Amino acid sequence: MPRVTLNDVARVANVSAITVSRVLRHPDQVSEEKRKRVMAAVQKLGYVPDLAASRLASSRTHMVGVIVPTLYNVIFADYLLGLHEILVPAGLQVVVVNSRYSQDEEEAAVKTLIGQRAEAIVVAGIHHTALARRLLARSHMPVVETLELTDRPLGLNVGFSQQSAAAEATRRLIAGGRRRIAFFLGQLDDRAMARQAGYRQAMAEAGLDETIVQITGLSSVRLGSALLSRLLEDAALPEAIFCIDDNVALGVLQECRKRQIRVPDDVAVVGFHDLEFAACLSPSLTTVATRRYETGRVVAEKLVDAILGGTALKPAQIDLGFEIVARESG
Amino acid sequence: MPRVTLNDVARVANVSAITVSRVLRHPDQVSEEKRKRVMAAVQKLGYVPDLAASRLASSRTHMVGVIVPTLYNVIFADYLLGLHEILVPAGLQVVVVNSRYSQDEEEAAVKTLIGQRAEAIVVAGIHHTALARRLLARSHMPVVETLELTDRPLGLNVGFSQQSAAAEATRRLIAGGRRRIAFFLGQLDDRAMARQAGYRQAMAEAGLDETIVQITGLSSVRLGSALLSRLLEDAALPEAIFCIDDNVALGVLQECRKRQIRVPDDVAVVGFHDLEFAACLSPSLTTVATRRYETGRVVAEKLVDAILGGTALKPAQIDLGFEIVARESG
DNA sequence: TTGAAAGCGGTACCAT
DNA sequence: ATGGTACCGCTTTCAA
């Protein structure tokens, strides 16, 4: 199946190859007559330019690579939307690669994106394999690490302190008079680890004992339900439960309902992320609002400046912060 | 910033360029001594092959393009996971492009993917612009349409009948003695339209009046809550509410709780998709289970056969069906 | 096992 | 405004 090439179009339109190329990229540099002939030929043949050839000749790919650990979590959808909304209108394509919470898959993704000669790489998180770090550092391309803060950024770093956010939320519960506060989580990925550290820090500051309940697995509503059941198997109900995220918190709320446990009277429940449903649950969910969408936008704006301006991305750290949103659940 | 090329590696390793290429792709065809020298040079220089050049020379891209309308809906995460799990081990890269529920953006995505010379295109849905259809038909590449069934498939078609599923769920409510049944939805995308048609069909069959409440927007928990509030502004509570999906259903359940409306005693609530949380809500949610993950796997298996086997994708229609899951809510 | 040369499909550069 | 030519970085012959 012979593919339609620039030369095929040129032959049909009876012009040179370069003229076809110009019609497609700078139509105003070509006379109207030839332009029409070329466009007609393009239509007729169903010609679509080969981006690999274009990239090889021009060394432009118009492509930004974005590595995320999962697509199961709405927070990444928010974040990708923010990136998308700025990059696409600027003529840059967003290529999403899923690393499935594996540093090795992340390394593979980095190789792929460098191999594709992406014009920038945006990666969620700050922990990478040594080789991935080395490749990114050498790649001479703009690199952005997001959603956490790091002391040794590879380039730009936009996010917030997961640990401070968790510590702050825990301190608030303590200030509200709750003493026995449990921390519920699923898998211990980087961000979960940072939040757990924040919880432990706040508990230690107040001289309180930790209660950490973990069942490995992606965070989910079902997981929240299971975590509460697990805890109640061999312990009394705590005064508060701080959940790794809102999905888990929703599961806890459902399980409380099933067991006739009153929230917040019997137990306070706090989530993380302020997903869209948090405000309209009954009771509404107290949580930590994070700025995923803004993160995407800020990153994208910096990248557009750097890529289209042809300047290097200035290394910097941008802390977008977080906010504790107090609602009915605790 | 001069990029490291195959020739740079060859020079450092003191071999020819083609030998470096062989070491990277067919290591067993090269003597151990040279192989070691080459690998050392690759490491030292941080060489990453240019995929555009490779593609141009070999006409293989190892890339499958997948177009989805949104990343906000977990059903697409399930579906992508199924695709991922088969394609990646087979050495094929999954490139996800978001069309944001726009046929024009879908057409742009098709152009991009054809331009990238993806080895196959998988698109969610069966409605496309005329040009997108034409380009796909001409592209000579395997094309798969998913998650719905169509009479005129472009190639392979894997999914289920959204309309039948919705009609079936509605009939079940009717059979349970419910008469005044409302249908709640957000935006009227293709799949929403098909489900609405199923609801109307079942209501018409039974000679019942329709009550359709719509507020444009992505489906969400908040939307479900708003839809019930809207309905109750100028109508009595119906006997049942069939929601466009489980998120909306969850919103309805929360709003019911807030208003002290008992489910299923006062009103039955039915969702769509059987998302992970449906089973552990209280009351648990009756819904229509759909097979997103299996869809992804089946599609991927067929593609692997076609691409690696070098055979054309046999046009066919695969109906994966659906299942009504009766739980406490209705 | 190894290498030289041609060429994949475009674009940059320089003429005309 | 238009075209000729070299070349982007790699792989595919084909020969040695």
XYZ file of C-alpha atoms (C1' of nucleotides) in Angstrom:
692
model
C 0.000 0.000 0.000
C 1.974 2.957 -1.264
C 1.583 5.946 0.983
C 0.783 9.318 -0.473
C 3.813 11.586 -0.268
C 4.632 15.180 -0.885
C 5.984 14.229 -4.292
C 2.742 12.553 -5.270
C 0.882 15.732 -4.459
C 3.464 17.789 -6.344
C 3.092 15.601 -9.405
C -0.684 15.809 -9.421
C -0.643 19.559 -8.861
C 2.144 19.950 -11.395
C 4.395 21.956 -9.093
C 7.601 21.186 -7.210
C 7.678 19.399 -3.882
C 8.877 22.425 -2.024
C 5.916 24.425 -3.250
C 3.555 21.884 -1.783
C 5.436 22.115 1.484
C 5.064 25.885 1.418
C 1.364 25.785 0.673
C 0.886 23.669 3.763
C 3.014 25.756 6.089
C 3.162 29.302 4.697
C 0.262 29.601 2.247
C 0.794 33.351 1.832
C 4.143 32.791 0.159
C 2.538 31.005 -2.756
C 0.447 32.384 -5.592
C -3.251 31.795 -5.297
C -3.412 29.729 -8.441
C -0.831 27.166 -7.382
C -2.196 27.182 -3.877
C -5.566 26.088 -5.190
C -4.098 23.414 -7.405
C -2.098 22.070 -4.485
C -5.008 22.097 -2.058
C -7.132 20.276 -4.591
C -4.477 17.624 -5.005
C -4.108 17.274 -1.243
C -7.845 16.741 -0.914
C -8.004 14.379 -3.816
C -5.195 12.169 -2.609
C -6.029 12.420 1.090
C -2.465 13.481 1.774
C -1.337 13.715 5.393
C 2.255 14.895 5.948
C 4.653 12.467 7.553
C 5.573 14.011 10.865
C 8.675 11.876 11.244
C 10.108 13.194 8.015
C 9.159 16.710 8.963
C 10.772 16.403 12.345
C 13.918 14.951 10.854
C 14.262 17.807 8.423
C 13.246 20.624 10.707
C 14.140 19.329 14.160
C 10.825 20.568 15.453
C 8.336 18.078 16.879
C 5.722 20.414 18.411
C 5.325 17.782 21.061
C 5.380 17.967 24.853
C 5.646 14.694 26.738
C 3.739 14.315 29.995
C 4.354 11.373 32.302
C 1.691 10.492 34.857
C 1.583 7.504 37.212
C -2.050 6.619 36.557
C -5.148 7.679 34.691
C -7.419 6.296 37.393
C -7.193 9.354 39.502
C -9.154 12.441 38.596
C -6.409 14.650 39.906
C -4.365 13.790 36.844
C -7.278 14.561 34.580
C -7.482 18.020 36.155
C -3.778 18.514 35.747
C -3.767 17.305 32.133
C -6.674 19.568 31.338
C -4.698 22.556 32.592
C -1.731 21.575 30.440
C -3.924 20.872 27.444
C -5.743 24.181 27.599
C -2.557 26.196 27.248
C -0.378 23.952 25.109
C -2.823 22.976 22.385
C -3.816 26.511 21.374
C -0.093 27.311 21.279
C 0.323 24.642 18.629
C 1.904 22.056 20.877
C 0.744 18.489 21.044
C 0.404 16.802 24.437
C 1.591 13.209 24.529
C 0.540 11.411 27.697
C 2.517 8.418 28.892
C 1.403 6.319 31.830
C 4.145 5.028 34.124
C 1.783 2.999 36.310
C 3.514 4.062 39.513
C 6.698 2.310 38.430
C 10.042 4.092 38.312
C 11.199 1.646 35.677
C 8.238 2.387 33.462
C 8.886 6.049 34.066
C 12.455 5.586 32.889
C 11.188 3.814 29.782
C 8.788 6.684 29.198
C 11.620 9.185 29.487
C 13.607 7.254 26.907
C 10.663 7.110 24.556
C 9.982 10.805 24.857
C 13.610 11.763 24.410
C 13.725 9.380 21.454
C 10.708 11.109 19.996
C 12.562 14.361 20.533
C 9.748 15.864 22.545
C 10.389 19.557 23.033
C 9.823 19.316 26.761
C 9.075 16.701 29.386
C 6.713 17.178 32.296
C 6.839 14.496 34.924
C 4.647 14.092 37.989
C 6.765 13.592 41.078
C 10.340 14.157 42.079
C 11.724 10.664 42.499
C 13.274 9.023 39.453
C 15.788 6.320 38.651
C 19.384 7.442 38.436
C 19.430 6.835 34.689
C 16.219 8.775 34.146
C 17.704 11.714 36.029
C 20.868 11.538 33.987
C 19.060 11.328 30.668
C 16.782 14.210 31.560
C 19.660 16.331 32.751
C 21.634 15.710 29.580
C 18.760 16.040 27.216
C 19.049 19.816 27.030
C 15.294 19.992 26.940
C 13.019 21.818 29.357
C 12.132 19.463 32.214
C 9.403 20.107 34.758
C 8.696 18.131 37.913
C 5.280 18.644 39.403
C 2.883 18.113 42.288
C 5.618 17.926 44.898
C 8.478 20.163 45.933
C 12.100 19.080 45.808
C 15.447 20.411 46.929
C 17.243 19.316 43.820
C 15.006 20.065 40.851
C 16.036 18.930 37.383
C 14.640 22.135 35.975
C 11.393 23.819 36.839
C 9.485 22.482 39.845
C 5.832 23.368 40.338
C 3.740 21.931 43.133
C 3.167 22.055 46.840
C 4.407 20.273 49.928
C 2.393 17.123 50.345
C 3.939 16.692 53.773
C 3.052 20.160 55.033
C -0.469 19.775 53.738
C -0.973 16.517 55.595
C 0.674 17.855 58.733
C -1.528 20.925 58.654
C -4.695 18.898 58.266
C -3.673 16.669 61.156
C -2.836 19.622 63.390
C -6.239 21.045 62.723
C -7.885 17.866 63.976
C -5.684 17.934 67.055
C -6.568 21.578 67.664
C -10.207 20.567 67.464
C -9.688 18.309 70.450
C -9.341 14.978 68.669
C -6.631 12.792 70.156
C -6.912 9.321 68.691
C -6.454 10.054 65.007
C -5.989 7.268 62.457
C -4.342 7.589 59.059
C -5.816 5.471 56.234
C -3.971 4.718 53.032
C -3.614 2.270 50.160
C -0.397 1.898 48.238
C 2.650 3.700 49.524
C 3.629 5.711 46.465
C 5.781 8.833 46.745
C 2.970 11.216 47.466
C 1.362 8.841 49.945
C 4.675 8.547 51.713
C 4.997 12.305 51.985
C 1.496 12.641 53.387
C 2.114 9.876 55.866
C 5.254 11.684 56.982
C 3.183 14.818 57.504
C 0.672 12.951 59.639
C 3.420 11.388 61.739
C 5.140 14.712 62.146
C 1.999 16.384 63.478
C 1.185 13.498 65.781
C 4.735 13.468 67.141
C 4.664 17.211 67.752
C 1.567 16.745 69.902
C 2.958 13.677 71.621
C 0.144 11.484 70.318
C 0.276 7.843 69.268
C -0.026 6.998 65.598
C -2.565 4.601 64.166
C -1.798 3.802 60.557
C -4.013 1.406 58.620
C -2.860 0.320 55.209
C -4.192 -2.091 52.607
C -2.107 -2.074 49.471
C -3.989 -1.056 46.365
C -5.039 1.918 44.308
C -7.032 4.316 46.388
C -10.740 3.757 45.916
C -14.064 3.997 47.662
C -14.052 0.288 48.272
C -10.631 0.589 49.852
C -11.885 3.206 52.316
C -14.695 0.935 53.327
C -12.297 -1.982 53.762
C -9.845 0.093 55.791
C -12.454 1.054 58.355
C -13.616 -2.549 58.626
C -10.039 -3.658 59.123
C -9.436 -1.112 61.863
C -12.603 -2.035 63.740
C -11.655 -5.695 63.755
C -9.163 -5.133 66.505
C -9.528 -1.613 67.784
C -12.089 0.857 69.008
C -13.382 3.601 66.771
C -10.885 6.488 66.762
C -11.914 10.104 67.220
C -10.842 11.042 63.723
C -9.742 9.431 60.480
C -7.449 11.229 58.061
C -7.721 9.559 54.663
C -5.089 9.520 51.928
C -7.655 11.010 49.570
C -11.305 11.803 49.043
C -12.143 8.467 47.451
C -11.015 6.630 50.537
C -12.869 9.162 52.669
C -16.049 8.514 50.725
C -15.662 4.809 51.392
C -15.205 5.512 55.076
C -18.345 7.655 55.125
C -20.334 4.870 53.464
C -19.044 2.278 55.885
C -19.888 4.568 58.799
C -23.385 4.884 57.481
C -23.727 1.138 57.181
C -22.526 0.716 60.751
C -24.623 3.567 62.069
C -21.568 5.492 63.100
C -22.312 9.212 63.154
C -19.994 11.635 61.359
C -18.679 13.918 62.770
C -20.200 13.198 66.187
C -18.675 9.756 66.655
C -15.742 10.206 64.344
C -14.379 13.011 62.183
C -13.426 12.142 58.613
C -11.000 14.198 56.532
C -9.995 13.622 52.916
C -7.419 15.026 50.541
C -7.716 16.836 47.174
C -11.198 18.323 47.352
C -12.561 16.327 44.435
C -15.744 17.616 42.895
C -18.005 15.438 45.006
C -16.578 16.463 48.395
C -18.851 19.483 48.747
C -22.079 17.696 47.915
C -21.748 14.613 50.056
C -23.956 14.353 53.083
C -22.271 15.094 55.428
C -20.069 17.244 53.229
C -16.402 16.313 53.394
C -13.658 18.263 55.098
C -10.577 17.976 52.922
C -7.366 19.567 51.691
C -7.856 21.408 48.435
C -4.968 21.061 45.997
C -4.386 22.991 42.792
C -3.967 20.399 40.070
C -5.547 22.391 37.292
C -3.516 25.503 38.117
C -0.380 23.387 38.257
C -1.025 22.276 34.702
C -1.648 25.798 33.513
C 1.359 27.328 35.195
C 3.645 24.628 33.851
C 2.220 25.000 30.367
C 2.614 28.774 30.379
C 6.269 28.523 31.347
C 6.825 25.918 28.660
C 5.165 27.944 25.947
C 7.368 30.906 26.835
C 10.473 28.783 26.741
C 9.693 26.773 23.620
C 8.219 29.483 21.457
C 10.591 32.094 22.810
C 13.497 29.788 22.123
C 14.925 30.514 25.568
C 15.965 27.984 28.162
C 13.522 27.210 30.922
C 14.661 29.109 33.980
C 15.141 26.710 36.884
C 12.822 27.750 39.668
C 10.545 26.404 42.310
C 6.923 27.472 42.349
C 4.891 26.598 45.423
C 1.198 26.726 44.601
C 0.190 25.807 48.134
C -2.941 24.087 49.401
C -5.953 24.975 51.484
C -7.785 23.206 54.261
C -11.491 23.236 53.465
C -13.525 22.747 56.627
C -16.935 21.196 56.038
C -19.342 19.057 58.028
C -17.433 15.808 58.318
C -14.792 17.026 60.704
C 23.340 21.680 21.751
C 24.495 18.983 19.389
C 22.492 15.821 19.883
C 24.233 12.526 20.264
C 23.752 10.441 17.138
C 24.452 6.944 16.030
C 27.584 8.200 14.306
C 28.880 9.748 17.499
C 28.527 6.409 19.217
C 30.160 4.651 16.285
C 33.106 7.001 16.396
C 33.646 6.556 20.113
C 33.303 2.786 19.870
C 35.472 2.751 16.777
C 32.998 0.757 14.681
C 30.665 1.636 11.844
C 27.263 3.192 12.341
C 25.430 0.129 11.180
C 27.151 -1.980 13.786
C 25.871 0.292 16.510
C 22.405 -0.035 15.046
C 22.732 -3.804 15.115
C 23.947 -3.899 18.684
C 20.843 -2.026 19.716
C 18.380 -4.136 17.775
C 19.924 -7.566 17.169
C 22.746 -7.882 19.682
C 23.280 -11.538 18.838
C 24.442 -10.656 15.327
C 27.456 -8.781 16.648
C 30.632 -10.105 18.220
C 30.816 -9.796 21.941
C 33.822 -7.576 21.865
C 32.263 -4.925 19.663
C 29.003 -5.237 21.481
C 30.696 -4.305 24.713
C 32.530 -1.389 23.188
C 29.300 -0.092 21.702
C 27.280 -0.471 24.882
C 29.971 1.357 26.797
C 29.874 4.211 24.309
C 26.076 4.348 24.464
C 26.215 4.615 28.241
C 28.976 7.138 28.206
C 27.296 9.457 25.723
C 23.757 8.919 26.984
C 22.659 8.058 23.489
C 18.948 7.664 22.831
C 17.993 6.663 19.266
C 15.982 9.136 17.248
C 12.661 7.454 16.693
C 11.742 9.751 13.824
C 14.790 8.735 11.875
C 14.191 5.122 12.722
C 10.613 5.295 11.604
C 11.563 7.014 8.406
C 14.090 4.369 7.540
C 12.111 1.344 8.646
C 8.509 2.464 8.264
C 7.744 0.909 11.629
C 6.515 3.118 14.438
C 5.475 0.547 17.054
C 2.751 2.956 17.964
C -0.985 2.535 18.385
C -3.086 5.682 18.581
C -6.073 5.740 20.911
C -8.604 8.548 20.795
C -10.833 9.095 23.827
C -13.316 11.905 24.418
C -12.242 12.625 27.995
C -9.918 11.529 30.737
C -12.364 12.595 33.427
C -14.316 9.421 33.280
C -12.963 6.303 34.911
C -14.507 4.159 32.220
C -11.807 5.333 29.856
C -9.125 4.553 32.406
C -10.462 0.986 32.584
C -10.514 0.742 28.829
C -7.029 2.178 28.424
C -5.712 -0.198 31.055
C -7.045 -3.138 29.069
C -5.372 -1.847 25.916
C -2.157 -1.085 27.742
C -1.865 -4.494 29.349
C -1.816 -6.291 26.011
C -0.130 -3.779 23.728
C 2.834 -2.764 25.859
C 4.161 -6.293 26.470
C 3.805 -6.861 22.732
C 6.221 -3.985 22.157
C 3.635 -1.484 21.027
C 3.409 1.994 22.428
C 0.012 3.435 23.330
C -0.456 7.060 22.422
C -3.556 8.593 23.967
C -5.164 11.610 22.380
C -8.038 13.448 23.990
C -10.747 14.736 21.658
C -12.710 16.475 24.418
C -16.045 15.317 23.045
C -15.514 17.313 19.854
C -15.740 15.736 16.420
C -13.430 18.419 15.091
C -10.798 17.653 17.688
C -11.277 14.002 16.880
C -10.609 14.752 13.234
C -7.452 16.659 14.204
C -6.404 13.695 16.323
C -6.916 11.355 13.385
C -4.731 13.572 11.223
C -2.031 13.694 13.847
C -2.024 9.946 14.310
C -1.977 9.245 10.593
C 0.781 11.826 10.286
C 2.716 10.010 12.969
C 2.135 6.839 10.962
C 0.587 5.043 13.902
C 0.244 1.362 13.073
C -3.392 1.323 14.140
C -6.042 3.705 15.394
C -8.579 2.931 18.080
C -11.361 5.427 18.470
C -14.111 5.494 21.062
C -17.470 5.920 19.414
C -18.905 5.476 15.966
C -19.709 9.027 14.869
C -17.010 10.939 13.048
C -16.696 13.832 10.623
C -16.893 12.929 6.962
C -13.236 13.793 6.474
C -12.149 11.722 9.462
C -14.040 8.739 8.051
C -12.451 9.227 4.676
C -8.930 9.567 6.033
C -9.347 6.501 8.214
C -10.788 4.470 5.377
C -7.947 5.429 3.058
C -5.204 5.089 5.581
C -4.847 1.351 5.014
C -4.260 0.961 8.714
C -6.234 -1.145 11.146
C -9.077 0.958 12.542
C -11.198 -0.009 15.540
C -14.336 1.704 16.777
C -15.325 0.893 20.332
C -17.892 1.096 23.114
C -20.846 1.271 20.754
C -22.136 -0.861 17.902
C -22.558 0.442 14.375
C -24.036 -0.770 11.120
C -21.254 0.617 9.018
C -17.976 -0.053 10.794
C -14.750 1.371 9.394
C -12.989 -1.819 10.372
C -13.312 -3.731 13.603
C -16.107 -2.722 15.953
C -16.058 -3.839 19.595
C -18.644 -2.712 22.118
C -22.211 -3.114 23.177
C -25.533 -1.485 22.447
C -25.877 1.525 24.719
C -29.481 1.822 23.660
C -30.413 -1.772 24.467
C -28.679 -1.515 27.823
C -30.632 1.591 28.785
C -33.891 0.143 27.473
C -33.336 -3.032 29.457
C -32.646 -1.160 32.683
C -35.771 0.923 32.184
C -37.922 -2.120 31.454
C -36.719 -3.686 34.650
C -37.914 -0.686 36.659
C -41.255 -0.845 34.885
C -41.524 -4.554 35.580
C -40.881 -3.759 39.244
C -44.040 -1.671 39.258
C -42.522 1.788 38.917
C -44.495 4.014 36.581
C -43.211 7.546 36.869
C -39.583 7.100 35.884
C -37.300 10.051 35.264
C -34.124 10.055 33.167
C -31.253 12.272 34.395
C -28.398 13.347 32.182
C -25.756 15.994 31.620
C -24.303 16.672 28.189
C -25.888 14.961 25.232
C -22.871 13.212 23.744
C -23.252 10.209 21.433
C -23.456 7.620 24.148
C -25.822 9.732 26.226
C -28.027 10.107 23.200
C -28.130 6.369 22.670
C -29.030 5.727 26.303
C -31.716 8.359 26.196
C -33.148 6.678 23.117
C -33.203 3.385 25.030
C -35.067 4.968 27.923
C -37.609 6.544 25.573
C -38.061 3.306 23.722
C -38.861 1.374 26.893
C -41.193 4.062 28.188
C -43.014 4.203 24.859
C -43.392 0.432 24.769
C -45.118 0.587 28.154
C -47.212 3.591 27.208
C -45.653 5.714 29.951
C -44.840 9.415 29.917
C -41.209 10.487 29.791
C -39.592 12.811 32.276
C -36.179 13.893 31.093
C -34.101 16.274 33.174
C -30.945 17.640 31.669
C -28.343 20.138 32.801
C -25.520 20.460 30.316
C -22.134 19.547 31.685
C -19.789 16.644 32.272
C -21.440 14.026 34.375
C -20.494 14.386 38.019
C -21.770 13.852 41.530
C -22.580 17.523 41.826
C -24.595 17.300 38.632
C -26.698 14.460 40.035
C -27.437 16.497 43.086
C -28.371 19.506 40.957
C -30.588 17.445 38.665
C -32.710 16.173 41.534
C -33.018 19.675 42.956
C -34.063 20.947 39.554
C -36.708 18.274 39.150
C -38.166 18.884 42.580
C -38.516 22.598 41.898
C -41.563 22.002 39.760
C -42.559 18.378 40.050
C -43.278 15.683 42.590
C -40.742 13.024 43.402
C -40.915 10.276 40.737
C -41.013 6.593 41.578
C -37.662 5.949 39.995
C -34.696 7.827 38.576
C -32.499 6.331 35.874
C -29.203 8.197 35.803
C -26.871 8.571 32.845
C -24.090 7.092 34.973
C -23.028 6.128 38.471
C -21.547 9.507 39.305
C -24.855 11.207 38.714
C -26.552 8.437 40.663
C -24.251 9.034 43.608
C -25.177 12.709 43.530
C -28.840 11.780 43.538
C -28.330 9.476 46.508
C -26.581 12.244 48.444
C -29.297 14.744 47.645
C -31.934 12.230 48.722
C -30.152 11.803 52.001
C -30.002 15.529 52.525
C -33.734 15.808 51.855
C -34.597 12.749 53.911
C -35.915 10.931 50.898
C -35.632 7.168 51.408
C -34.034 5.010 48.726
C -35.478 2.704 47.444
C -38.697 3.121 49.463
C -39.567 6.609 48.241
C -37.647 6.471 44.984
C -35.540 3.899 43.159
C -32.194 5.043 41.811
C -30.349 3.286 39.005
C -26.950 4.156 37.562
C -24.855 3.046 34.608
C -21.378 1.449 34.333
C -21.002 -0.245 37.716
C -18.065 1.871 38.797
C -16.040 0.500 41.666
C -17.940 2.420 44.314
C -21.413 1.252 43.293
C -21.275 -1.902 45.395
C -20.110 -0.248 48.597
C -22.449 2.709 48.755
C -25.155 2.632 51.345
C -27.655 1.802 49.952
C -25.654 -0.046 47.327
C -26.380 1.069 43.786
C -28.331 -0.834 41.165
C -26.629 -0.217 37.849
C -25.747 -1.545 34.401
C -22.347 -3.202 34.317
C -20.355 -2.541 31.177
C -17.151 -4.229 30.068
C -14.669 -1.457 29.438
C -11.600 -3.330 30.527
C -12.490 -6.368 28.411
C -13.171 -4.086 25.472
C -9.635 -2.781 25.716
C -8.165 -6.247 25.948
C -10.147 -7.704 23.084
C -9.275 -4.796 20.831
C -5.626 -5.018 21.778
C -5.467 -8.745 21.130
C -6.918 -8.353 17.658
C -4.486 -5.547 16.928
C -1.470 -7.487 18.093
C -2.468 -10.366 15.834
C -2.918 -8.057 12.880
C 0.168 -5.901 13.389
C 2.665 -8.551 14.390
C 1.149 -11.089 12.035
C 1.319 -8.586 9.223
C -2.231 -9.445 8.227
C -5.076 -7.039 7.672
C -7.544 -6.594 10.499
C -10.615 -8.614 9.616
C -13.688 -6.387 9.688
C -16.075 -7.744 12.282
C -18.446 -6.715 14.984
C -17.962 -8.000 18.507
C -20.780 -7.445 20.971
C -19.472 -7.719 24.517
C -22.881 -7.110 26.029
C -23.812 -5.667 29.421
C -25.414 -6.859 32.622
C -28.012 -5.375 34.920
C -26.717 -5.551 38.494
C -29.591 -5.392 40.949
C -28.648 -3.995 44.344
C -30.402 -2.137 47.135
C -31.143 1.193 45.493
C -33.827 -0.013 43.129
C 30.452 -10.728 11.326
C 31.059 -6.244 9.301
C 30.677 -2.165 6.303
C 29.432 1.100 2.189
C 25.919 3.240 -0.137
C 21.259 4.378 -1.081
C 17.119 6.188 0.454
C 12.938 6.933 3.751
C 9.816 12.005 3.217
C 10.205 16.051 4.291
C 12.633 21.178 4.983
C 16.552 24.772 4.919
C 19.281 27.188 2.037
C 20.488 29.223 -1.950
C 19.525 30.303 -6.716
C 16.704 31.946 -10.325
C 7.180 33.485 -6.287
C 9.373 29.136 -7.433
C 12.624 25.385 -7.793
C 17.199 22.579 -7.160
C 19.947 20.408 -3.903
C 21.786 18.855 0.156
C 20.802 16.756 4.277
C 18.258 15.398 8.899
C 19.570 10.120 11.544
C 18.632 5.884 10.891
C 17.823 1.109 8.460
C 17.768 -1.670 4.388
C 19.988 -3.733 0.859
C 24.060 -5.776 -0.986
C 28.990 -6.984 -0.898
C 33.066 -8.256 1.264
